[in-house]
C-alpha positions as a printed NumPy array, in Angstrom:
array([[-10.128,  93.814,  86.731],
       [-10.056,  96.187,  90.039],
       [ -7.276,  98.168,  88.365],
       [ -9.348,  98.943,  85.167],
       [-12.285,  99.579,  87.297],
       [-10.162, 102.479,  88.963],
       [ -8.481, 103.517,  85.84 ],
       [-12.183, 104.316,  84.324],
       [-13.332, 106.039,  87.564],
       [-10.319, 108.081,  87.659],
       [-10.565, 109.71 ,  84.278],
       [-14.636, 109.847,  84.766],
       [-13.702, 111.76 ,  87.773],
       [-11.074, 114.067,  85.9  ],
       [-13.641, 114.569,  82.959],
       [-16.213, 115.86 ,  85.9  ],
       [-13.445, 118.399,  86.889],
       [-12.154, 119.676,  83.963],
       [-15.821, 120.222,  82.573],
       [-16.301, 121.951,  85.773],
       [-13.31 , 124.356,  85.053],
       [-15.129, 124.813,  81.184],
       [-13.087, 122.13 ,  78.763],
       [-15.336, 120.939,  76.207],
       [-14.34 , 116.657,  76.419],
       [-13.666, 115.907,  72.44 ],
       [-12.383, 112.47 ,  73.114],
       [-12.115, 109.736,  76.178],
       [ -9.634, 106.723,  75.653],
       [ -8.259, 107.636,  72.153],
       [ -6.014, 104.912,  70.374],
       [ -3.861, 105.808,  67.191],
       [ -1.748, 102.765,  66.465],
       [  0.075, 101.639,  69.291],
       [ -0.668, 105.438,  71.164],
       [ -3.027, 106.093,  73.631],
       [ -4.848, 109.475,  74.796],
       [ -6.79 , 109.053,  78.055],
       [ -8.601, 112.483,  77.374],
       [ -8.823, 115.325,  74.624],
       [-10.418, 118.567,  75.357],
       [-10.695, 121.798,  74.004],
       [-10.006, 124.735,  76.137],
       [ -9.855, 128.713,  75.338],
       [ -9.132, 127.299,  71.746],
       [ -6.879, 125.256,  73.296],
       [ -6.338, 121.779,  71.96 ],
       [ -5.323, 119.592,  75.379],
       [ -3.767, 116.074,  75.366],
       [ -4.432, 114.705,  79.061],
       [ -2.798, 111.862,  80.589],
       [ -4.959, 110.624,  83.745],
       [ -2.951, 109.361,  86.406],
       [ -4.977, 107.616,  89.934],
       [ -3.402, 106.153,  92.863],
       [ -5.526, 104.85 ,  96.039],
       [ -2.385, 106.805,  98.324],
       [  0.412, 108.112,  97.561],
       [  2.433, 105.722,  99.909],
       [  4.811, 104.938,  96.81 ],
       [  4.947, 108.177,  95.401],
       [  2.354, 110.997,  93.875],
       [  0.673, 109.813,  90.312],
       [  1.667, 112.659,  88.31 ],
       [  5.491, 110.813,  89.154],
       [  4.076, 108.016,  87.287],
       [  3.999, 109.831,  83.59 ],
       [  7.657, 108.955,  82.101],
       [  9.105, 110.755,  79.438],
       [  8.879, 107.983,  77.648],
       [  5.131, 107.471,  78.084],
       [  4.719, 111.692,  77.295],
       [  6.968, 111.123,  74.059],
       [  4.222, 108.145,  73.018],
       [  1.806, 110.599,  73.899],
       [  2.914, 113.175,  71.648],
       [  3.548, 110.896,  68.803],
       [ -0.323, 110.255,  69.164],
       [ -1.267, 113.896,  69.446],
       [  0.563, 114.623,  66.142],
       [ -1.558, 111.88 ,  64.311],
       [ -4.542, 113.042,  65.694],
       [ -4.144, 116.621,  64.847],
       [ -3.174, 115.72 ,  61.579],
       [ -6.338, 114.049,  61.042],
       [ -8.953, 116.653,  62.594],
       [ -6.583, 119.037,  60.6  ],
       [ -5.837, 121.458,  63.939],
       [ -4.706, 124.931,  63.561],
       [ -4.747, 125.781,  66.625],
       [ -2.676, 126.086,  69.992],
       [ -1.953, 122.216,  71.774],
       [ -0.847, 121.592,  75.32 ],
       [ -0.23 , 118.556,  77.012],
       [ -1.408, 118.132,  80.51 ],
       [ -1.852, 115.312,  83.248],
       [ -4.401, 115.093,  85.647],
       [ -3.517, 113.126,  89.086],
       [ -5.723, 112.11 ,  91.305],
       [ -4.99 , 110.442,  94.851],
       [ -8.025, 108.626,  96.671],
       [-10.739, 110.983,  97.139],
       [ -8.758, 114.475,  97.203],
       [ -9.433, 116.825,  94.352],
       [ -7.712, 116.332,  91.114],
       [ -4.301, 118.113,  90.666],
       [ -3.805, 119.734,  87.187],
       [ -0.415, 120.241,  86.323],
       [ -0.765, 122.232,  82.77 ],
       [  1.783, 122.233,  79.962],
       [  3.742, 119.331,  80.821],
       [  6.506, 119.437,  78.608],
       [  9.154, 116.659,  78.523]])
């Protein structure tokens, strides 16, 4: 139960920083079949798919090493389905947001795979 307790404060503290940098939060925990979205926001007309990633330390590596391909693949199978259903015409990126401990979130923009 911890682990879920950190998961949620994780992405509540990436929503607090990416609203702080001006992205509008359009979705939080976003399922699709067996696809999950931790975050969707809308930036500079901008559609972004963000993957949260927290780690207490980074004693066994940094979090954003933690998003596979295979885990940004599911992730863009899910952003397809979702765009298809708000009917999107506009640009998409997909982005991860680690955090480690207390330090500021990293943003790493356009992830691509």
């Amino acid at each position: 139960m911890e682990h879920i307790q950190k998961g949620i404060a994780g992405e509540q503290k990436a929503c607090a920083f990416l609203e702080q940098q001006g992205y509008k939060i359009i979705e939080k925990n976003l399922r699709i079949g067996k696809g999950e979205i931790d975050l969707i926001a809308v930036h500079n007309n901008c559609m972004c798919f963000i993957e949260v990633k927290y780690r207490k330390h980074n004693r066994y590596g940094f979090p954003e090493e933690f998003v596979t391909q295979k885990k940004l693949l599911k992730i863009q199978e899910t952003a397809e389905a979702y765009i298809y259903t708000v009917n999107w015409q506009g640009r998409i990126r997909f982005d991860v947001v680690a955090i480690t401990g207390e330090e500021l979130p990293v943003h790493l923009m356009d992830v691509t795979l």
